[in-house]
Tab-separated table of N, CA and C in Angstrom:
chain	number	residue	atom	x	y	z
A	915	MET	N	39.584	88.537	68.892
A	915	MET	CA	40.117	89.829	68.751
A	915	MET	C	41.537	89.715	68.176
A	916	ASP	N	41.719	90.383	67.054
A	916	ASP	CA	42.987	90.276	66.297
A	916	ASP	C	43.840	91.509	66.636
A	917	THR	N	45.002	91.368	67.208
A	917	THR	CA	45.891	92.480	67.511
A	917	THR	C	46.785	92.879	66.400
A	918	GLY	N	46.833	92.105	65.328
A	918	GLY	CA	47.660	92.422	64.198
A	918	GLY	C	49.107	92.009	64.368
A	919	LEU	N	49.434	91.345	65.444
A	919	LEU	CA	50.806	90.942	65.680
A	919	LEU	C	51.199	89.729	64.814
A	920	ALA	N	50.242	89.059	64.287
A	920	ALA	CA	50.548	87.882	63.457
A	920	ALA	C	51.235	88.332	62.173
A	921	ASN	N	50.900	89.511	61.669
A	921	ASN	CA	51.459	89.945	60.413
A	921	ASN	C	52.642	90.891	60.585
A	922	TYR	N	53.112	91.063	61.795
A	922	TYR	CA	54.200	91.994	62.092
A	922	TYR	C	55.482	91.463	61.530
A	923	GLN	N	56.276	92.383	60.845
A	923	GLN	CA	57.593	92.024	60.371
A	923	GLN	C	58.588	92.976	61.042
A	924	ALA	N	59.599	92.458	61.626
A	924	ALA	CA	60.611	93.261	62.269
A	924	ALA	C	61.395	94.023	61.220
A	925	PRO	N	61.897	95.248	61.519
A	925	PRO	CA	62.667	95.964	60.546
A	925	PRO	C	63.968	95.232	60.271
A	926	LYS	N	64.468	95.406	59.062
A	926	LYS	CA	65.696	94.759	58.694
A	926	LYS	C	66.868	95.466	59.349
A	927	LEU	N	67.723	94.708	59.948
A	927	LEU	CA	68.925	95.235	60.582
A	927	LEU	C	70.057	95.352	59.557
A	928	PRO	N	70.949	96.336	59.763
A	928	PRO	CA	72.057	96.454	58.827
A	928	PRO	C	72.930	95.218	58.913
A	929	LYS	N	73.620	95.015	57.815
A	929	LYS	CA	74.487	93.824	57.785
A	929	LYS	C	75.576	93.968	58.853
A	930	ARG	N	75.853	92.897	59.457
A	930	ARG	CA	76.889	92.851	60.508
A	930	ARG	C	78.230	92.887	59.851
A	931	LYS	N	79.081	93.768	60.445
A	931	LYS	CA	80.438	93.835	59.930
A	931	LYS	C	81.187	92.528	60.195
A	932	ARG	N	82.018	92.255	59.322
A	932	ARG	CA	82.834	91.082	59.546
A	932	ARG	C	83.980	91.423	60.498
A	933	ASP	N	84.374	90.512	61.276
A	933	ASP	CA	85.441	90.762	62.207
A	933	ASP	C	86.755	91.110	61.557
A	934	SER	N	86.933	90.772	60.294
A	934	SER	CA	88.178	91.046	59.561
A	934	SER	C	88.226	92.494	59.032
A	935	ASP	N	87.047	93.222	59.038
A	935	ASP	CA	87.060	94.605	58.535
A	935	ASP	C	87.775	95.536	59.554
A	936	PRO	N	88.600	96.433	59.071
A	936	PRO	CA	89.237	97.394	59.974
A	936	PRO	C	88.209	98.354	60.593
A	937	TRP	N	88.497	98.922	61.760
A	937	TRP	CA	87.540	99.696	62.501
A	937	TRP	C	87.150	100.973	61.733
A	938	TRP	N	88.038	101.469	60.861
A	938	TRP	CA	87.783	102.702	60.147
A	938	TRP	C	86.960	102.575	58.898
A	939	LYS	N	86.775	101.341	58.526
A	939	LYS	CA	86.042	101.147	57.258
A	939	LYS	C	84.578	101.456	57.453
A	940	GLY	N	84.003	102.136	56.531
A	940	GLY	CA	82.584	102.413	56.595
A	940	GLY	C	82.275	103.861	57.027
A	941	HIS	N	83.295	104.580	57.507
A	941	HIS	CA	83.061	105.984	57.909
A	941	HIS	C	83.344	106.859	56.680
A	942	SER	N	82.527	107.900	56.516
A	942	SER	CA	82.696	108.758	55.326
A	942	SER	C	83.872	109.722	55.569
A	943	LYS	N	84.339	110.311	54.467
A	943	LYS	CA	85.476	111.227	54.565
A	943	LYS	C	85.075	112.471	55.305
A	944	GLY	N	83.783	112.860	55.259
A	944	GLY	CA	83.329	114.088	55.966
A	944	GLY	C	83.517	113.922	57.479
A	945	VAL	N	83.240	112.708	57.998
A	945	VAL	CA	83.391	112.502	59.411
A	945	VAL	C	84.836	112.653	59.843
A	946	TRP	N	85.752	112.115	59.009
A	946	TRP	CA	87.182	112.212	59.290
A	946	TRP	C	87.650	113.641	59.220
A	947	ALA	N	87.161	114.396	58.213
A	947	ALA	CA	87.560	115.763	58.104
A	947	ALA	C	87.082	116.614	59.297
A	948	ALA	N	85.854	116.349	59.727
A	948	ALA	CA	85.294	117.070	60.869
A	948	ALA	C	86.117	116.753	62.129
A	949	GLY	N	86.508	115.504	62.301
A	949	GLY	CA	87.291	115.087	63.472
A	949	GLY	C	88.652	115.769	63.447
A	950	ALA	N	89.295	115.806	62.269
A	950	ALA	CA	90.655	116.435	62.170
A	950	ALA	C	90.511	117.933	62.466
A	951	PHE	N	89.469	118.561	61.930
A	951	PHE	CA	89.251	119.983	62.209
A	951	PHE	C	89.045	120.241	63.711
A	952	GLY	N	88.280	119.382	64.359
A	952	GLY	CA	88.073	119.517	65.788
A	952	GLY	C	89.360	119.456	66.578
A	953	VAL	N	90.220	118.501	66.201
A	953	VAL	CA	91.526	118.343	66.907
A	953	VAL	C	92.373	119.616	66.699
A	954	LEU	N	92.359	120.176	65.490
A	954	LEU	CA	93.132	121.392	65.210
A	954	LEU	C	92.576	122.599	66.006
A	955	VAL	N	91.248	122.698	66.126
A	955	VAL	CA	90.675	123.788	66.914
A	955	VAL	C	91.066	123.648	68.378
A	956	ILE	N	91.016	122.488	68.922
A	956	ILE	CA	91.373	122.268	70.342
A	956	ILE	C	92.854	122.590	70.549
A	957	ALA	N	93.696	122.121	69.662
A	957	ALA	CA	95.151	122.405	69.813
A	957	ALA	C	95.411	123.894	69.689
A	958	GLY	N	94.754	124.587	68.807
A	958	GLY	CA	94.928	126.048	68.648
A	958	GLY	C	94.418	126.781	69.918
A	959	GLY	N	93.344	126.341	70.503
A	959	GLY	CA	92.838	126.945	71.694
A	959	GLY	C	93.809	126.782	72.880
A	960	VAL	N	94.388	125.622	72.978
A	960	VAL	CA	95.353	125.367	74.046
A	960	VAL	C	96.569	126.247	73.871
A	961	GLY	N	97.089	126.337	72.645
A	961	GLY	CA	98.224	127.172	72.357
A	961	GLY	C	97.949	128.641	72.649
A	962	LEU	N	96.805	129.108	72.250
A	962	LEU	CA	96.432	130.530	72.520
A	962	LEU	C	96.301	130.811	73.998
A	963	SER	N	95.748	129.871	74.754
A	963	SER	CA	95.605	130.116	76.212
A	963	SER	C	96.990	130.127	76.900
A	964	ILE	N	97.927	129.393	76.415
A	964	ILE	CA	99.266	129.379	76.984
A	964	ILE	C	99.926	130.750	76.726
A	965	VAL	N	99.857	131.249	75.495
A	965	VAL	CA	100.433	132.526	75.155
A	965	VAL	C	99.779	133.639	75.921
A	966	THR	N	98.466	133.647	76.060
A	966	THR	CA	97.726	134.661	76.754
A	966	THR	C	98.097	134.631	78.259
A	967	ALA	N	98.239	133.480	78.854
A	967	ALA	CA	98.619	133.386	80.270
A	967	ALA	C	100.004	133.955	80.487
A	968	GLN	N	100.942	133.726	79.544
A	968	GLN	CA	102.283	134.285	79.713
A	968	GLN	C	102.255	135.790	79.610
A	969	ASN	N	101.507	136.353	78.652
A	969	ASN	CA	101.373	137.841	78.529
A	969	ASN	C	100.732	138.415	79.743
A	970	GLU	N	99.708	137.832	80.289
A	970	GLU	CA	99.065	138.339	81.502
A	970	GLU	C	100.009	138.306	82.694
A	971	GLY	N	100.846	137.313	82.778
A	971	GLY	CA	101.825	137.236	83.829
A	971	GLY	C	102.821	138.399	83.770
A	972	GLU	N	103.292	138.747	82.562
A	972	GLU	CA	104.184	139.872	82.420
A	972	GLU	C	103.476	141.170	82.756
A	973	GLN	N	102.232	141.287	82.304
A	973	GLN	CA	101.476	142.527	82.586
A	973	GLN	C	101.235	142.672	84.058
A	974	ASP	N	100.971	141.624	84.761
A	974	ASP	CA	100.774	141.731	86.216
A	974	ASP	C	102.040	142.135	86.906
A	975	ARG	N	103.181	141.666	86.427
A	975	ARG	CA	104.448	141.955	87.045
A	975	ARG	C	104.830	143.425	86.860
A	976	TYR	N	104.631	143.966	85.674
A	976	TYR	CA	105.029	145.278	85.367
A	976	TYR	C	103.905	146.313	85.364
A	977	GLY	N	102.739	145.924	85.850
A	977	GLY	CA	101.627	146.796	85.954
A	977	GLY	C	101.028	147.203	84.596
A	978	THR	N	100.166	148.190	84.619
A	978	THR	CA	99.505	148.652	83.429
A	978	THR	C	99.594	150.194	83.427
A	979	PRO	N	99.402	150.816	82.248
A	979	PRO	CA	99.409	152.281	82.216
A	979	PRO	C	98.334	152.881	83.129
A	980	THR	N	97.177	152.260	83.203
A	980	THR	CA	96.118	152.726	84.101
A	980	THR	C	96.575	152.714	85.555
A	981	GLU	N	97.241	151.641	85.955
A	981	GLU	CA	97.729	151.531	87.339
A	981	GLU	C	98.792	152.614	87.615
A	982	ALA	N	99.687	152.851	86.647
A	982	ALA	CA	100.707	153.872	86.790
A	982	ALA	C	100.037	155.244	86.923
A	983	SER	N	99.023	155.491	86.145
A	983	SER	CA	98.302	156.788	86.215
A	983	SER	C	97.703	156.969	87.628
A	984	MET	N	97.153	155.898	88.167
A	984	MET	CA	96.510	155.979	89.512
A	984	MET	C	97.537	156.320	90.563
A	985	TYR	N	98.743	155.708	90.498
A	985	TYR	CA	99.813	155.988	91.461
A	985	TYR	C	100.244	157.458	91.343
A	986	CYS	N	100.374	157.906	90.117
A	986	CYS	CA	100.772	159.336	89.914
A	986	CYS	C	99.701	160.267	90.439
A	987	GLU	N	98.447	160.009	90.143
A	987	GLU	CA	97.405	160.851	90.631
A	987	GLU	C	97.382	160.944	92.159
A	988	ASP	N	97.634	159.812	92.787
A	988	ASP	CA	97.721	159.834	94.251
A	988	ASP	C	98.848	160.768	94.755
A	989	ALA	N	100.000	160.708	94.058
A	989	ALA	CA	101.136	161.554	94.435
A	989	ALA	C	100.803	163.032	94.238
A	990	VAL	N	100.094	163.373	93.152
A	990	VAL	CA	99.708	164.763	92.880
A	990	VAL	C	98.672	165.191	93.897
A	991	ARG	N	97.682	164.340	94.154
A	991	ARG	CA	96.597	164.634	95.138
A	991	ARG	C	97.186	165.025	96.490
A	992	ASP	N	98.292	164.377	96.917
A	992	ASP	CA	98.925	164.667	98.172
A	992	ASP	C	99.493	166.101	98.212
A	993	GLN	N	99.756	166.720	97.097
A	993	GLN	CA	100.315	168.074	97.061
A	993	GLN	C	99.250	169.172	96.951
A	994	LEU	N	97.998	168.801	96.747
A	994	LEU	CA	96.958	169.805	96.514
A	994	LEU	C	96.323	170.323	97.809
A	995	LYS	N	95.835	171.582	97.741
A	995	LYS	CA	95.152	172.209	98.894
A	995	LYS	C	93.823	171.565	99.143
A	996	ALA	N	93.069	171.230	98.036
A	996	ALA	CA	91.768	170.635	98.179
A	996	ALA	C	91.732	169.366	97.291
A	997	PRO	N	92.327	168.279	97.801
A	997	PRO	CA	92.436	167.075	97.004
A	997	PRO	C	91.121	166.452	96.559
A	998	ASP	N	90.048	166.696	97.331
A	998	ASP	CA	88.779	166.106	96.997
A	998	ASP	C	88.170	166.725	95.727
A	999	THR	N	88.621	167.916	95.371
A	999	THR	CA	88.092	168.586	94.185
A	999	THR	C	88.871	168.271	92.903
A	1000	ALA	N	89.896	167.441	92.975
A	1000	ALA	CA	90.760	167.173	91.851
A	1000	ALA	C	90.065	166.394	90.708
A	1001	GLU	N	90.260	166.907	89.482
A	1001	GLU	CA	89.779	166.212	88.271
A	1001	GLU	C	91.016	166.065	87.365
A	1002	PHE	N	91.337	164.832	87.029
A	1002	PHE	CA	92.584	164.496	86.284
A	1002	PHE	C	92.297	164.206	84.830
A	1003	ASP	N	93.295	164.535	84.031
A	1003	ASP	CA	93.406	164.102	82.577
A	1003	ASP	C	94.842	163.659	82.409
A	1004	THR	N	95.039	162.320	82.311
A	1004	THR	CA	96.404	161.787	82.326
A	1004	THR	C	96.625	160.847	81.081
A	1005	SER	N	97.891	160.687	80.802
A	1005	SER	CA	98.309	159.657	79.821
A	1005	SER	C	99.619	159.064	80.317
A	1006	ALA	N	99.760	157.752	80.118
A	1006	ALA	CA	100.979	157.047	80.604
A	1006	ALA	C	101.592	156.318	79.433
A	1007	THR	N	102.905	156.326	79.358
A	1007	THR	CA	103.624	155.578	78.346
A	1007	THR	C	104.730	154.757	79.039
A	1008	GLY	N	105.044	153.648	78.462
A	1008	GLY	CA	106.140	152.827	78.989
A	1008	GLY	C	105.652	151.448	79.387
A	1009	SER	N	106.545	150.647	79.949
A	1009	SER	CA	106.223	149.317	80.458
A	1009	SER	C	107.197	149.041	81.600
A	1010	GLY	N	106.670	148.886	82.779
A	1010	GLY	CA	107.556	148.669	83.952
A	1010	GLY	C	107.929	150.018	84.540
A	1011	THR	N	108.579	150.871	83.724
A	1011	THR	CA	108.858	152.246	84.100
A	1011	THR	C	107.975	153.144	83.219
A	1012	TYR	N	107.030	153.828	83.841
A	1012	TYR	CA	106.060	154.631	83.081
A	1012	TYR	C	106.338	156.109	83.298
A	1013	THR	N	106.118	156.882	82.230
A	1013	THR	CA	106.106	158.330	82.353
A	1013	THR	C	104.677	158.774	82.224
A	1014	VAL	N	104.164	159.392	83.274
A	1014	VAL	CA	102.744	159.822	83.326
A	1014	VAL	C	102.734	161.357	83.256
A	1015	THR	N	101.988	161.855	82.305
A	1015	THR	CA	101.865	163.334	82.198
A	1015	THR	C	100.365	163.657	82.155
A	1016	GLY	N	100.044	164.892	82.561
A	1016	GLY	CA	98.669	165.275	82.549
A	1016	GLY	C	98.396	166.596	83.179
A	1017	THR	N	97.135	166.887	83.334
A	1017	THR	CA	96.693	168.077	84.005
A	1017	THR	C	95.712	167.701	85.120
A	1018	VAL	N	95.658	168.635	86.082
A	1018	VAL	CA	94.705	168.476	87.184
A	1018	VAL	C	94.013	169.836	87.423
A	1019	ASP	N	92.725	169.781	87.516
A	1019	ASP	CA	91.923	170.983	87.887
A	1019	ASP	C	91.524	170.750	89.354
A	1020	SER	N	91.834	171.722	90.194
A	1020	SER	CA	91.424	171.608	91.601
A	1020	SER	C	91.337	173.021	92.218
A	1021	GLU	N	90.624	173.123	93.334
A	1021	GLU	CA	90.451	174.394	93.992
A	1021	GLU	C	91.681	174.727	94.801
A	1022	ASN	N	92.015	176.041	94.824
A	1022	ASN	CA	93.069	176.533	95.710
A	1022	ASN	C	92.464	176.847	97.088
A	1023	SER	N	93.223	177.462	97.941
A	1023	SER	CA	92.739	177.767	99.304
A	1023	SER	C	91.653	178.809	99.302
A	1024	PHE	N	91.447	179.574	98.230
A	1024	PHE	CA	90.406	180.579	98.132
A	1024	PHE	C	89.175	180.037	97.439
A	1025	GLY	N	89.177	178.805	96.974
A	1025	GLY	CA	88.024	178.189	96.299
A	1025	GLY	C	88.004	178.372	94.807
A	1026	ALA	N	89.009	178.997	94.260
A	1026	ALA	CA	89.092	179.189	92.781
A	1026	ALA	C	89.690	177.922	92.140
A	1027	MET	N	89.123	177.517	91.006
A	1027	MET	CA	89.646	176.372	90.252
A	1027	MET	C	90.914	176.749	89.509
A	1028	LEU	N	91.920	175.971	89.703
A	1028	LEU	CA	93.221	176.202	89.010
A	1028	LEU	C	93.616	174.951	88.263
A	1029	ARG	N	94.304	175.115	87.137
A	1029	ARG	CA	94.796	174.007	86.363
A	1029	ARG	C	96.288	173.944	86.581
A	1030	SER	N	96.769	172.717	86.775
A	1030	SER	CA	98.213	172.509	86.950
A	1030	SER	C	98.649	171.367	86.037
A	1031	ASP	N	99.848	171.475	85.526
A	1031	ASP	CA	100.467	170.411	84.691
A	1031	ASP	C	101.362	169.618	85.610
A	1032	PHE	N	101.488	168.323	85.339
A	1032	PHE	CA	102.377	167.497	86.153
A	1032	PHE	C	102.964	166.416	85.292
A	1033	GLN	N	104.089	165.855	85.813
A	1033	GLN	CA	104.748	164.691	85.216
A	1033	GLN	C	105.284	163.847	86.345
A	1034	CYS	N	105.066	162.526	86.208
A	1034	CYS	CA	105.531	161.586	87.226
A	1034	CYS	C	106.295	160.469	86.534
A	1035	THR	N	107.189	159.854	87.281
A	1035	THR	CA	107.810	158.607	86.848
A	1035	THR	C	107.355	157.538	87.843
A	1036	VAL	N	106.752	156.480	87.328
A	1036	VAL	CA	106.247	155.387	88.134
A	1036	VAL	C	106.987	154.106	87.717
A	1037	VAL	N	107.639	153.428	88.651
A	1037	VAL	CA	108.296	152.171	88.411
A	1037	VAL	C	107.514	151.064	89.134
A	1038	ILE	N	107.023	150.121	88.355
A	1038	ILE	CA	106.277	148.972	88.955
A	1038	ILE	C	107.079	147.720	88.597
A	1039	ASP	N	107.429	146.966	89.669
A	1039	ASP	CA	108.136	145.700	89.481
A	1039	ASP	C	107.582	144.690	90.465
A	1040	GLY	N	106.794	143.776	89.980
A	1040	GLY	CA	106.193	142.809	90.872
A	1040	GLY	C	105.173	143.442	91.761
A	1041	ASP	N	105.320	143.221	93.063
A	1041	ASP	CA	104.377	143.802	94.033
A	1041	ASP	C	104.770	145.167	94.510
A	1042	THR	N	105.937	145.672	94.056
A	1042	THR	CA	106.410	146.984	94.537
A	1042	THR	C	106.228	148.035	93.484
A	1043	GLN	N	106.052	149.276	93.926
A	1043	GLN	CA	105.950	150.397	93.016
A	1043	GLN	C	106.654	151.577	93.679
A	1044	ARG	N	107.235	152.399	92.796
A	1044	ARG	CA	107.936	153.572	93.272
A	1044	ARG	C	107.445	154.743	92.394
A	1045	THR	N	106.928	155.777	93.017
A	1045	THR	CA	106.396	156.934	92.265
A	1045	THR	C	107.211	158.142	92.626
A	1046	THR	N	107.693	158.859	91.582
A	1046	THR	CA	108.422	160.084	91.772
A	1046	THR	C	107.677	161.179	91.035
A	1047	LEU	N	107.274	162.231	91.771
A	1047	LEU	CA	106.633	163.375	91.140
A	1047	LEU	C	107.704	164.264	90.622
A	1048	ASP	N	107.889	164.248	89.303
A	1048	ASP	CA	108.975	164.985	88.662
A	1048	ASP	C	108.661	166.497	88.611
A	1049	SER	N	107.407	166.857	88.325
A	1049	SER	CA	107.090	168.302	88.262
A	1049	SER	C	105.579	168.458	88.489
A	1050	LEU	N	105.239	169.607	89.110
A	1050	LEU	CA	103.838	170.005	89.312
A	1050	LEU	C	103.861	171.516	89.190
A	1051	GLU	N	103.387	172.013	88.057
A	1051	GLU	CA	103.467	173.416	87.742
A	1051	GLU	C	102.044	173.996	87.558
A	1052	GLN	N	101.778	175.048	88.233
A	1052	GLN	CA	100.456	175.723	88.118
A	1052	GLN	C	100.534	176.698	86.957
A	1053	ARG	N	99.483	176.743	86.175
A	1053	ARG	CA	99.416	177.755	85.090
A	1053	ARG	C	98.225	178.572	85.235
């Protein structure tokens, strides 16, 4: 029984590099360009994450317009006859010290819906906040 191993020829191996060849010899320019591009992408990602982390730190310290609006809405809600019926439309401007203006629709003591205009000043610094209800006018 002939297994055919007698005629088998091993595949030719690539030529062995000489010990005197530098390690970079034999690599194509495309491989080097891809490697350089990869290093630039990683460095850019690290730089972007550092800048983003710094901006988020400032935003956490001075709050956000949404957070300022929530503090102001709470202050207005405390002044209403039926706070559970309140529907707000607000906008906030500033950074750290916010001016929040808006309207609130809520029921009065007779159950009629009334619209009121309001303006608040909200100061957020770190973990502390100070809300001042500047005006609440019914129209």
